[in-house]
Short mmCIF file of C-alpha atoms (C1' of nucleotides) in Angstrom, two decimals:
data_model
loop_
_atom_site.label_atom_id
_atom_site.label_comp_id
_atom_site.label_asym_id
_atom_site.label_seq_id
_atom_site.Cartn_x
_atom_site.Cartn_y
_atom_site.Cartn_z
CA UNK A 783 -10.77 -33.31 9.19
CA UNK A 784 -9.38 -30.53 6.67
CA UNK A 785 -9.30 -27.02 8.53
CA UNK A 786 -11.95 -24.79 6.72
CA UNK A 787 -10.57 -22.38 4.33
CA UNK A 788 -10.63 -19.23 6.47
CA UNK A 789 -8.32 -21.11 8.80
CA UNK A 790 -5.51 -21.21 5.80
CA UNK A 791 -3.37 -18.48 5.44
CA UNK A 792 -4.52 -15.97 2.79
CA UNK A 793 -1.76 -13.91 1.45
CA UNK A 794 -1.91 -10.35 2.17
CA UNK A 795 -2.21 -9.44 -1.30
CA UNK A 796 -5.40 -10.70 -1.01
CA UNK A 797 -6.68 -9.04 2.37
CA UNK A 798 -5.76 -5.91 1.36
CA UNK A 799 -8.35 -6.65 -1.47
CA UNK A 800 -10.93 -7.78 0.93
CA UNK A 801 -11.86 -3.99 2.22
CA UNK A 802 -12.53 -2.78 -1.14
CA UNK A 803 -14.52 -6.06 -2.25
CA UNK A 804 -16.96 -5.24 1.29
CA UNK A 805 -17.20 -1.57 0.24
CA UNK A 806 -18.78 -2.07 -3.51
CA UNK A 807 -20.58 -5.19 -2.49
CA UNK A 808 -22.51 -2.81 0.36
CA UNK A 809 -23.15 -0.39 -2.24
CA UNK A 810 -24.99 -2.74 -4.76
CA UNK A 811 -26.78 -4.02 -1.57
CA UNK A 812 -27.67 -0.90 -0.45
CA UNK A 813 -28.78 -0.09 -3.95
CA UNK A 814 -30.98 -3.21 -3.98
CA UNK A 815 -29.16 -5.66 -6.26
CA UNK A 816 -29.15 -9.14 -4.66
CA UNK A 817 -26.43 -10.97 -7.09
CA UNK A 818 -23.25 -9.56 -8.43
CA UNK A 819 -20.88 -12.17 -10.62
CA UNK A 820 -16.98 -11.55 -10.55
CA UNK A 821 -16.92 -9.93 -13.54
CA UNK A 822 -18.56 -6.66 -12.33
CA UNK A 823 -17.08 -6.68 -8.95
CA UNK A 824 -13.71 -6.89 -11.38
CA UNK A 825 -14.46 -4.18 -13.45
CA UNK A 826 -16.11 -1.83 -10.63
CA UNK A 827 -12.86 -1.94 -8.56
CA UNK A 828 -9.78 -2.43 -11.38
CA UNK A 829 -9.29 -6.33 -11.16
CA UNK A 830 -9.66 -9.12 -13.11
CA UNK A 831 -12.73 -11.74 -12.76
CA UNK A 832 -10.25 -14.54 -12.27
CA UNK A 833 -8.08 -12.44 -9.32
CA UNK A 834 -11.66 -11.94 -7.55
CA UNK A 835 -12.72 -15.88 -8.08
CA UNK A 836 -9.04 -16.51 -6.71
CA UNK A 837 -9.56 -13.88 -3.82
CA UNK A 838 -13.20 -14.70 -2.70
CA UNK A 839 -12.41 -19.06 -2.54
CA UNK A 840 -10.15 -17.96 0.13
CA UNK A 841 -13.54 -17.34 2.14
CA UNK A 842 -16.01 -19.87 3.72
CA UNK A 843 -18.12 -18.66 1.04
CA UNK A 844 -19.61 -19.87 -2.00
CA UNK A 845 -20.87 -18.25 -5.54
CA UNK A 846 -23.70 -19.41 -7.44
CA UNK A 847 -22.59 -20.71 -10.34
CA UNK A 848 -24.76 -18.53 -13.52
CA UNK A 849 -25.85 -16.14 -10.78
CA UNK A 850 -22.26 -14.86 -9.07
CA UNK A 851 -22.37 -14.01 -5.64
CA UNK A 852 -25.23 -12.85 -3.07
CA UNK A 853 -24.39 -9.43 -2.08
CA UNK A 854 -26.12 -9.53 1.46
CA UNK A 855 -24.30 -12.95 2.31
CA UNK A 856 -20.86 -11.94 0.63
CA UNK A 857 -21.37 -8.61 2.48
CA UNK A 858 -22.05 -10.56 5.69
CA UNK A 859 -18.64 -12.79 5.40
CA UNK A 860 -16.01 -10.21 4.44
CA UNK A 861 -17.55 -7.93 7.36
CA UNK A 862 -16.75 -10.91 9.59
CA UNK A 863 -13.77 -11.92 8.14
CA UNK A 864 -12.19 -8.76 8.62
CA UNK A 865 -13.30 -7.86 12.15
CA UNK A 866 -15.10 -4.84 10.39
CA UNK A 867 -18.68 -6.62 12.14
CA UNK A 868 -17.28 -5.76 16.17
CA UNK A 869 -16.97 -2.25 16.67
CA UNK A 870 -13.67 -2.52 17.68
CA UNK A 871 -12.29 0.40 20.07
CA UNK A 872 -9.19 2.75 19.63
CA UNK A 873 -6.88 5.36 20.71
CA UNK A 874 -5.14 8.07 18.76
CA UNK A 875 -1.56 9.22 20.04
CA UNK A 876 -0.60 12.67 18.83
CA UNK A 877 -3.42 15.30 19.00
CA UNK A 878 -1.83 17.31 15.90
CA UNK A 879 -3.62 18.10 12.84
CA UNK A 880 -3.71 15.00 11.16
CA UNK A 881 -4.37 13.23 14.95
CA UNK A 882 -7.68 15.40 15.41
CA UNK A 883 -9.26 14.82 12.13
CA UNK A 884 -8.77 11.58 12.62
CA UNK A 885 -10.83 11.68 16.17
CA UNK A 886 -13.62 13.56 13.65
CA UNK A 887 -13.29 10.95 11.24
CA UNK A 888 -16.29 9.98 10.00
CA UNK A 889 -15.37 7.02 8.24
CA UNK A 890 -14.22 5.23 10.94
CA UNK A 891 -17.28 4.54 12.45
CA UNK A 892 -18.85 3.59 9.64
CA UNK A 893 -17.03 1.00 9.46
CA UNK A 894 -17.11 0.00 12.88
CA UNK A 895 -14.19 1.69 15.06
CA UNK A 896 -14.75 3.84 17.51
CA UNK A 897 -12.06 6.26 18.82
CA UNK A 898 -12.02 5.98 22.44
CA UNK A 899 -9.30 8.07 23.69
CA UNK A 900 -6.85 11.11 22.14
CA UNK A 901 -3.45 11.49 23.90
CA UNK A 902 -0.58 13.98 23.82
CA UNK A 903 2.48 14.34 25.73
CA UNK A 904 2.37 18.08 25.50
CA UNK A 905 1.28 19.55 28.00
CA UNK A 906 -0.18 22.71 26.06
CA UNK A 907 -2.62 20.49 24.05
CA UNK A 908 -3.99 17.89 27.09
CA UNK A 909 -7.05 19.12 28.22
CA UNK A 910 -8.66 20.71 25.03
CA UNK A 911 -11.70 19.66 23.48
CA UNK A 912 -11.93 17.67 19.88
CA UNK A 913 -14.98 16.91 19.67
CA UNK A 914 -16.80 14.26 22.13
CA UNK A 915 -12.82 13.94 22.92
CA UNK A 916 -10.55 15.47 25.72
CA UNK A 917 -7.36 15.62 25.52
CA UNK A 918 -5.10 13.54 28.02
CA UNK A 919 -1.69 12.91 29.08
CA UNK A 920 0.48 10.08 28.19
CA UNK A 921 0.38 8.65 31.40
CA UNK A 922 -3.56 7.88 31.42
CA UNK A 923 -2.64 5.71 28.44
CA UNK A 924 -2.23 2.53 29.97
CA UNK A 925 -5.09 2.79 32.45
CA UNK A 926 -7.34 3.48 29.27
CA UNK A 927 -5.90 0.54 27.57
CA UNK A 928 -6.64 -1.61 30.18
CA UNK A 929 -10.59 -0.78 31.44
CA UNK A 930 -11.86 -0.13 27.76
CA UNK A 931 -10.52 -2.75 26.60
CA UNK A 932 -8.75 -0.87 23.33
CA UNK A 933 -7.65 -3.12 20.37
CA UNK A 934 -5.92 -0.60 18.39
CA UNK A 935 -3.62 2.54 18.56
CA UNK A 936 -2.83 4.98 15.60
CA UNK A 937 0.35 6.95 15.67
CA UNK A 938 0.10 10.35 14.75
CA UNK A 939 2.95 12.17 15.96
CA UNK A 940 5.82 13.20 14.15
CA UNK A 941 8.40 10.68 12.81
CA UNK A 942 11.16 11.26 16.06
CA UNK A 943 8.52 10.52 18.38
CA UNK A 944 6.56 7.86 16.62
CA UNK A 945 8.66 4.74 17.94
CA UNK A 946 8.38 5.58 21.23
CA UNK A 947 4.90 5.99 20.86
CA UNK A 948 4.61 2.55 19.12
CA UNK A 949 6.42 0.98 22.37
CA UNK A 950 4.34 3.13 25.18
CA UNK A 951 0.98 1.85 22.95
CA UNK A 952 2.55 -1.56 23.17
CA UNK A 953 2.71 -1.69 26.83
CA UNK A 954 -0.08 -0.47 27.42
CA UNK A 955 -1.41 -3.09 25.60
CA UNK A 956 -3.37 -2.84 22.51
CA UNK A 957 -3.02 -5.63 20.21
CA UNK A 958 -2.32 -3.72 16.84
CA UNK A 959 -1.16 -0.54 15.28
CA UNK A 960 -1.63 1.68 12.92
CA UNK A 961 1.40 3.90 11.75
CA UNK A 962 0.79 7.06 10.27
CA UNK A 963 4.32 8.51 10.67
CA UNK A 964 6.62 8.83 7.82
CA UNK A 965 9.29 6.27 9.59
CA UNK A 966 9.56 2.44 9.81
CA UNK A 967 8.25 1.36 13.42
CA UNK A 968 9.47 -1.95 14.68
CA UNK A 969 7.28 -4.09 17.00
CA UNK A 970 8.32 -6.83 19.81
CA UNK A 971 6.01 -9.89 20.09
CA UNK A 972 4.79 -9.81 16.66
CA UNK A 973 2.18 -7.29 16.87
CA UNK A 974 0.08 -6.81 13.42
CA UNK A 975 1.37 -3.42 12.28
CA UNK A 976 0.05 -1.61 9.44
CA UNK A 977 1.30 1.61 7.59
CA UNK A 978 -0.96 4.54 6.08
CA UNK A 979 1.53 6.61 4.97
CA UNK A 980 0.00 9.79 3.20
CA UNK A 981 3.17 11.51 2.59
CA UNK A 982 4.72 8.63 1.01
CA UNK A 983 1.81 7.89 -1.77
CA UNK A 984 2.17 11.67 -2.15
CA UNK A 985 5.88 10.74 -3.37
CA UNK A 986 4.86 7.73 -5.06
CA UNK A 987 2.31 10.14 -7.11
CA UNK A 988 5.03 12.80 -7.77
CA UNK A 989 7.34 10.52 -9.31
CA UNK A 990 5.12 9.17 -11.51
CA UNK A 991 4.46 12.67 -13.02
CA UNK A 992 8.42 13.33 -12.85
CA UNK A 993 8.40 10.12 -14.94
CA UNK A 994 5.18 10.96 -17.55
CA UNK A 995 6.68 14.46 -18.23
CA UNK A 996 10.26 12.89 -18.59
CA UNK A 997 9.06 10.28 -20.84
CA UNK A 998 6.75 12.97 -23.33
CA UNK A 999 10.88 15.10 -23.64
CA UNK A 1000 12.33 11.98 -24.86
CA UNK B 126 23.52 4.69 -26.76
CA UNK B 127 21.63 2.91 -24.44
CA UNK B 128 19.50 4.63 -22.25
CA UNK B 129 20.38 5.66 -18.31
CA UNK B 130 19.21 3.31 -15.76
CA UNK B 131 16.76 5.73 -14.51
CA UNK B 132 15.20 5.77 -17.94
CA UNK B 133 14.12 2.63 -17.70
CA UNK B 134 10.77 1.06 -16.49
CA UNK B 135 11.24 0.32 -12.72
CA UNK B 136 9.21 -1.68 -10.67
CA UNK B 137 6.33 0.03 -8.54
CA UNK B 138 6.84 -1.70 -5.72
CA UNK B 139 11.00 -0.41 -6.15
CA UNK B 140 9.16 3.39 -6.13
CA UNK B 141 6.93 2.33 -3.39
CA UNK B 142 10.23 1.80 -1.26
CA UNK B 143 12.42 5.37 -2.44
CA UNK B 144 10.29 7.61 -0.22
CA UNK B 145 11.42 5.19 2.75
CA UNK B 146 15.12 4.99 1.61
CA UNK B 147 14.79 9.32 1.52
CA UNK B 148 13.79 9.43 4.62
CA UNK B 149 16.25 7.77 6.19
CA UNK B 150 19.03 8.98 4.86
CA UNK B 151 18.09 11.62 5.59
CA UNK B 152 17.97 11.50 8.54
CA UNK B 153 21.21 9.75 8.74
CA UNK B 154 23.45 12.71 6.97
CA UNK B 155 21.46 15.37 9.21
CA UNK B 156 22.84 13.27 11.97
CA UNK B 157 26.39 13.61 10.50
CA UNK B 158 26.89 10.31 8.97
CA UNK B 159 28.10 10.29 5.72
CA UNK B 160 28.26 6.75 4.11
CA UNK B 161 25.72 3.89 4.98
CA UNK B 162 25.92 0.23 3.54
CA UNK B 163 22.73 -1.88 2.10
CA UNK B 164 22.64 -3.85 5.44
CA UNK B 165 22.49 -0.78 7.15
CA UNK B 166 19.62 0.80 5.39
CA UNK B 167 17.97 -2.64 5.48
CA UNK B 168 18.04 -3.25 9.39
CA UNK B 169 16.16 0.37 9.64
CA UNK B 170 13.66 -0.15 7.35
CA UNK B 171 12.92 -3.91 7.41
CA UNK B 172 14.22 -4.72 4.08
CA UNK B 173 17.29 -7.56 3.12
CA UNK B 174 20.46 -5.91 1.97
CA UNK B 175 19.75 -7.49 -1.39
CA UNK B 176 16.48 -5.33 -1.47
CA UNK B 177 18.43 -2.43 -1.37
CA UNK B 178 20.91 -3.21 -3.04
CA UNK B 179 18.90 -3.92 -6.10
CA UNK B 180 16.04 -0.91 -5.80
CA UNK B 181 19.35 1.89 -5.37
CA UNK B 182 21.08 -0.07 -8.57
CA UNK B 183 17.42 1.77 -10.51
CA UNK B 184 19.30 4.87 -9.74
CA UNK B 185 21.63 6.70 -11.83
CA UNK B 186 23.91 6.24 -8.50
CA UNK B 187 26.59 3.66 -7.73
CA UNK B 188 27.49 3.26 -3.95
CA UNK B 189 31.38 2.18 -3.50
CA UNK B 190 32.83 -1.29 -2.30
CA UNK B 191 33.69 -1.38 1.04
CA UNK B 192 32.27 2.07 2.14
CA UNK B 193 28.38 2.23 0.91
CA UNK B 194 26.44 4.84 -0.22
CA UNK B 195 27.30 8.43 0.42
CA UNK B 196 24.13 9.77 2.23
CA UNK B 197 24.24 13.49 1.00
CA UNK B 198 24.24 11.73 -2.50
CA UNK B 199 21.95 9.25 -2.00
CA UNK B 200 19.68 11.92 -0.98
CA UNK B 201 20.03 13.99 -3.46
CA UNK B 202 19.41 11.40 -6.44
CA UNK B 203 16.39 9.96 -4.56
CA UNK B 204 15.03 13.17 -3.51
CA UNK B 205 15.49 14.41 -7.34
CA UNK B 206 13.83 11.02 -8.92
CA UNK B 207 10.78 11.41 -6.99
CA UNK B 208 10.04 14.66 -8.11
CA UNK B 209 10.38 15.29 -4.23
CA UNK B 210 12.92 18.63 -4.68
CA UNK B 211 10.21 20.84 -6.85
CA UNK B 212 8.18 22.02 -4.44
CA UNK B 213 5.15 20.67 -6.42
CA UNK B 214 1.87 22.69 -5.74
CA UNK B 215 -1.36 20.65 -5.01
CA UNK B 216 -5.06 21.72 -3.90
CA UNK B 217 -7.26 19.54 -1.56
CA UNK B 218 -11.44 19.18 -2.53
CA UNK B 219 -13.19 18.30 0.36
CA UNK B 220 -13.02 20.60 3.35
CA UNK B 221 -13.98 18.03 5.96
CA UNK B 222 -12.38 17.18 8.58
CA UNK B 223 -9.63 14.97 7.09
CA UNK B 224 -9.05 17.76 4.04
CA UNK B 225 -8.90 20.48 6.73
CA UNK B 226 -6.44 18.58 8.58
CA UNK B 227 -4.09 17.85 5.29
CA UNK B 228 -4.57 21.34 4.62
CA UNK B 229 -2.71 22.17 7.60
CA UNK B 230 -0.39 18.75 7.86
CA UNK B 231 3.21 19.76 8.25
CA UNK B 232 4.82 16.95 6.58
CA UNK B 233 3.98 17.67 3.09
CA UNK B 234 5.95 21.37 3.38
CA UNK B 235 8.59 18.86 5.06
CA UNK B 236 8.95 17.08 1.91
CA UNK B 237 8.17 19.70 -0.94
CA UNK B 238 5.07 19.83 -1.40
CA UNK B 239 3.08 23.25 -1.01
CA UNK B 240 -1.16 22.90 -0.72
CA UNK B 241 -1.90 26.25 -2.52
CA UNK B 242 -5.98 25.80 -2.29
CA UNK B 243 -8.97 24.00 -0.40
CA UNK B 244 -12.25 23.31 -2.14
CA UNK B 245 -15.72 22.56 -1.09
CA UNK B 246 -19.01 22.46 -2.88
CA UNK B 247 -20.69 22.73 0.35
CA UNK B 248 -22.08 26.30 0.58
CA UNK B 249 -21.40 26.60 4.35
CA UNK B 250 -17.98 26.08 4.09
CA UNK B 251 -17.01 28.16 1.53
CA UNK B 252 -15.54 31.01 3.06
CA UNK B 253 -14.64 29.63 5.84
CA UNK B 254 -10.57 29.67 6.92
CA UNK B 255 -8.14 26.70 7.23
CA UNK B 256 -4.92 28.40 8.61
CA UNK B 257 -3.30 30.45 5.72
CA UNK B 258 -6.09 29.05 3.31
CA UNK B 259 -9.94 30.07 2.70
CA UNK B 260 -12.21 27.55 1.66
CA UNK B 261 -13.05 28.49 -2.56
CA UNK B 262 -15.96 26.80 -4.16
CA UNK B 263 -15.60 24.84 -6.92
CA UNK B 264 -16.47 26.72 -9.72
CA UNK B 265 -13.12 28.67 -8.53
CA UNK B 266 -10.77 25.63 -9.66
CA UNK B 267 -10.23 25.01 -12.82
CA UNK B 268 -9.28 29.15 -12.85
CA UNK B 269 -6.69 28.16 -9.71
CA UNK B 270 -4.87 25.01 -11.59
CA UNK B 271 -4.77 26.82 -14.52
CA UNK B 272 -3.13 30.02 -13.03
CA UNK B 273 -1.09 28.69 -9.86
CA UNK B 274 -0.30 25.41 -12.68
CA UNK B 275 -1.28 22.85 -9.71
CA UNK B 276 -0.01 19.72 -10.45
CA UNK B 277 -1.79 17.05 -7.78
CA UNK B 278 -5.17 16.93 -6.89
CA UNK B 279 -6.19 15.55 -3.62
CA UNK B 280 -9.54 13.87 -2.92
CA UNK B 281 -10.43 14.04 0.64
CA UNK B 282 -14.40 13.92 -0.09
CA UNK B 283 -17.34 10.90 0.95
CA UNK B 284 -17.17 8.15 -1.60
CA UNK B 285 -20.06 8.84 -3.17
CA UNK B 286 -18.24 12.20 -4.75
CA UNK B 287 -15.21 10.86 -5.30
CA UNK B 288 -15.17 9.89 -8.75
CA UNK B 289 -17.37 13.18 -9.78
CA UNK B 290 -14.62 15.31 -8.02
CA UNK B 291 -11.84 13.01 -9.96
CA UNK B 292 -12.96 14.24 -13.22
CA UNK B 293 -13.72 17.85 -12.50
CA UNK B 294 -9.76 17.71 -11.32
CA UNK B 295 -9.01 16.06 -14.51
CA UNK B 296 -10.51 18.74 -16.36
CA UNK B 297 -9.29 21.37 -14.36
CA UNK B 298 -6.11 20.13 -15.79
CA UNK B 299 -3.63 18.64 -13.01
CA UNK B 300 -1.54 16.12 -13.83
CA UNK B 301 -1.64 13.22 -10.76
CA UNK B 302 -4.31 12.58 -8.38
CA UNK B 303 -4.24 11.32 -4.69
CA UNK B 304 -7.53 10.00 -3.70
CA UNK B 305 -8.03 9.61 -0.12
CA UNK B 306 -11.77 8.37 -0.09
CA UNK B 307 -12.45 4.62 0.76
CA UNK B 308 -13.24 3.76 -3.03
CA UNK B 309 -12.00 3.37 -6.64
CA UNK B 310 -12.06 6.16 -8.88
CA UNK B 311 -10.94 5.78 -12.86
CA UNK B 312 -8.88 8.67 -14.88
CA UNK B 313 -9.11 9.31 -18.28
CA UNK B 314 -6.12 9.78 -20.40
CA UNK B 315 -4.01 7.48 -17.49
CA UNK B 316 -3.49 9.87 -15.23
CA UNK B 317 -1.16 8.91 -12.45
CA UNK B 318 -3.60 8.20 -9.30
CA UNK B 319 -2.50 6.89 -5.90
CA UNK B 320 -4.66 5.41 -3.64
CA UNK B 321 -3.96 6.47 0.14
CA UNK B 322 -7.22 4.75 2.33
CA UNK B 323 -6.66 5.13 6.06
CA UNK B 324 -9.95 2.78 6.52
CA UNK B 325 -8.71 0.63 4.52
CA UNK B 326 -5.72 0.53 6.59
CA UNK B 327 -7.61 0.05 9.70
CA UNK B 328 -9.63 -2.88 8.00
CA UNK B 329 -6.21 -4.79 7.17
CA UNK B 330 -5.36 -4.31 10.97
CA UNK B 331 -8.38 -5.34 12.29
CA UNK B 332 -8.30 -8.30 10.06
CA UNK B 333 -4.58 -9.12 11.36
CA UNK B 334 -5.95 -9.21 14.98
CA UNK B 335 -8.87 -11.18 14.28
CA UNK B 336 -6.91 -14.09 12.81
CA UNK B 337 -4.60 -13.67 15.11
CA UNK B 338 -6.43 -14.01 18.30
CA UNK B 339 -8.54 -16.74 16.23
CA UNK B 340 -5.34 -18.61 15.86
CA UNK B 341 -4.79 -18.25 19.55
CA UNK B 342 -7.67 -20.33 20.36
CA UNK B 343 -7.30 -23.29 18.17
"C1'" DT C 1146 47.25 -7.20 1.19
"C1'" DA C 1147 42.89 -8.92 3.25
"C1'" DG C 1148 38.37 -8.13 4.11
"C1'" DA C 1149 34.13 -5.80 3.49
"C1'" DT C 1150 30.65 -4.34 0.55
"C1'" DT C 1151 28.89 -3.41 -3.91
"C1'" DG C 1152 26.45 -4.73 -8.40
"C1'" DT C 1153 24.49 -8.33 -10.87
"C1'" DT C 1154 23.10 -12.91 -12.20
"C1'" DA C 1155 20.51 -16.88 -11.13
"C1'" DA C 1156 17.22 -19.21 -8.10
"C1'" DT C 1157 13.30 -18.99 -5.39
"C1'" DC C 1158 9.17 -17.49 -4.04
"C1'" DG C 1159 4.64 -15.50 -4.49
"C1'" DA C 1160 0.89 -13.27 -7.01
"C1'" DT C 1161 -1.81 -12.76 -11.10
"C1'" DT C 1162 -3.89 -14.39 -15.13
"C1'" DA C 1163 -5.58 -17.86 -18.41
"C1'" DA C 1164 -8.12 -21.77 -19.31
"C1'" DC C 1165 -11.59 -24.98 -18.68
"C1'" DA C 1166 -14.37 -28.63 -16.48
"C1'" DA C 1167 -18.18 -28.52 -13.27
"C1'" DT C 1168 -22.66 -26.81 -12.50
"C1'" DC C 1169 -26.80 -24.32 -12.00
"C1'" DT D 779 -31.54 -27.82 -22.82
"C1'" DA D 780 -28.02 -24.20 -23.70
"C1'" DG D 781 -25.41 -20.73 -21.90
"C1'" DA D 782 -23.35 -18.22 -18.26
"C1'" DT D 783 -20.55 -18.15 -14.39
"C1'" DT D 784 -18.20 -20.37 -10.73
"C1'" DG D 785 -14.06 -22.83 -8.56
"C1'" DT D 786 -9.69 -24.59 -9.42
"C1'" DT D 787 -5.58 -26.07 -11.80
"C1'" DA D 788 -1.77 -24.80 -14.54
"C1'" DA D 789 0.94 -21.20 -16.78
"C1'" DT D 790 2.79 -16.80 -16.63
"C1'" DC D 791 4.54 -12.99 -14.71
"C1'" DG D 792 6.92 -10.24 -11.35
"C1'" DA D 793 9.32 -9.49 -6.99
"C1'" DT D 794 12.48 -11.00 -3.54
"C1'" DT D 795 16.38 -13.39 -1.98
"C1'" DA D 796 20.76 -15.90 -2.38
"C1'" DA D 797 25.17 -16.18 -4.09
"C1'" DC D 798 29.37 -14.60 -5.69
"C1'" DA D 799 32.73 -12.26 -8.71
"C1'" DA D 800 34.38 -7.55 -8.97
"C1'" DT D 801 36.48 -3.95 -6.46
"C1'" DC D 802 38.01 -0.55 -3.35
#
DNA sequence: TAGATTGTTAATCGATTAACAATC
DNA sequence: TAGATTGTTAATCGATTAACAATC
């Protein structure tokens, strides 16, 4: 017996596709359209048809040959697929600026996470209200962890601070990270670790305009 | 004459890396070092030495045998390329909570970038102050880009506005957009736009653990 | 000098695109 | 049926890694 396609691995090119794919295939749902082919997904979203053929086989999935794919069932499978479907819980270390609007975040529940818990380790900030959210010390970390049951921890402290973070969250137990810091985290045992770094695509963006306006002297 | 290295096309996922190779070095000369070798730099960031080795030889830069790359250097050619050392002015639209919070986010000062204005089309929230900043409506930007000559545009509004809010931007006249909504927006005229999607983010992470702990079980 | 590290070429690896038979 | 669109294979393109001569 072959193992199923979803049981293959699917390079990460392609996951990090997957998100955007669920997004415009809720909105044409939402909007009532029950088939959309690859071609429109491509153009809606900056592909090709053949990259989203290629990226959507990967699924237990099929398209409709003439039709394209059903929007409610496609929606349905990617939602699955990417653990988007369980409301899965999280905690935000670093109660800073970027670390509070991200316990308002509206997004994230939308989508299905739900921020459990906002820590700090200074002492000034533990204890204030963000909305629903308190405040707390490092040390209630790990008993958090532990009775809720919390999948994922975003670091939002400042760059010094952010692998020791990483390591605490670690312990404590979650089972994947998100790194907002401007600094490379390293993780033992393999943990999935992602990077949002805003700072960075704000680089990446600069240097493209260096490059445009260098390019219109020559 | 054949053109400098750094006038030619370089790869975006070489530019994606710079910011990272900044950083560090960074952080290295403020700590007093003053050469590091490609393995070096590679261990800290999770690159090979032949990574590095090949993104710094982009650079109008040559490291020496046997020592490495002078870090104050190094920094200063990186920080230059990426348009990093200009202190490049940007406004935010959307005055939610993730705007608000980028409004106030200490990292982009860190790294030369000054926020000079925070829009909202919501009525309530005009008016309304974000630290140094007070919350303008829209029909005040175009008037701000033009006068302050704002060069990045961030979008930190709900999807549904993003791509509306893109092209008043556009018109408005800056030159490079960072879109922070979960969703993709199209420029005119090829403007430089960088897609920085926390959700997203989260999605890939969730996705990670999910195959993970499927993988577990089989 | 000997040894370490760069810069660069060539080889490998992976991702995207093109093409087309299968099919509804 | 004829035509549109999928799923998949093969070709292309690009990025990463390996290897090694040059060099300090």
């Amino acid at each position: 017996m072959s193992p199923s396609n979803a049981q293959r691995a699917i390079p990460r090119s392609v996951i990090r596709r997957f998100p955007q794919y669920l997004w415009r295939v809720q909105e044409l749902r939402e909007s009532g359209l029950e088939w959309v082919s690859s071609q429109s997904l491509a153009d809606a979203l900056g592909f090709t048809s053949s990259t989203v053929r290629q990226d959507l086989s990967h699924l237990d999935f099929s398209g409709v040959a003439k039709r394209g794919y059903q929007t409610a069932h496609l929606e349905q499978v990617l939602s699955q697929f990417l653990g988007a479907a369980k409301g899965r819980r999280a905690v935000i270390v670093g109660a800073g600026n970027l670390g509070r609007a991200l316990a308002m975040h509206q997004e994230f529940a939308r989508h299905g996470f739900q921020i459990v818990g906002l820590f700090d380790s200074a002492p000034a900030v533990v204890g204030t209200k963000v909305g629903p959210l308190t405040v707390q010390p490092m040390s209630k970390l790990p008993a958090l962890v532990r009775s809720k049951q919390i999948e994922i921890g975003l670091i939002a402290v400042p760059p010094t601070a952010a692998q020791a973070v990483a390591d605490e969250l670690v312990a404590a137990g979650v089972r994947g990270l998100l790194n907002l810091a401007p600094t490379h985290v390293r993780t033992a045992k393999r943990l999935p670790l992602v990077d949002a770094r805003i700072v960075q695509s704000m680089l990446e963006l600069s240097c493209a305009i260096e490059r445009k306006s260098l390019a219109r002297n020559n």
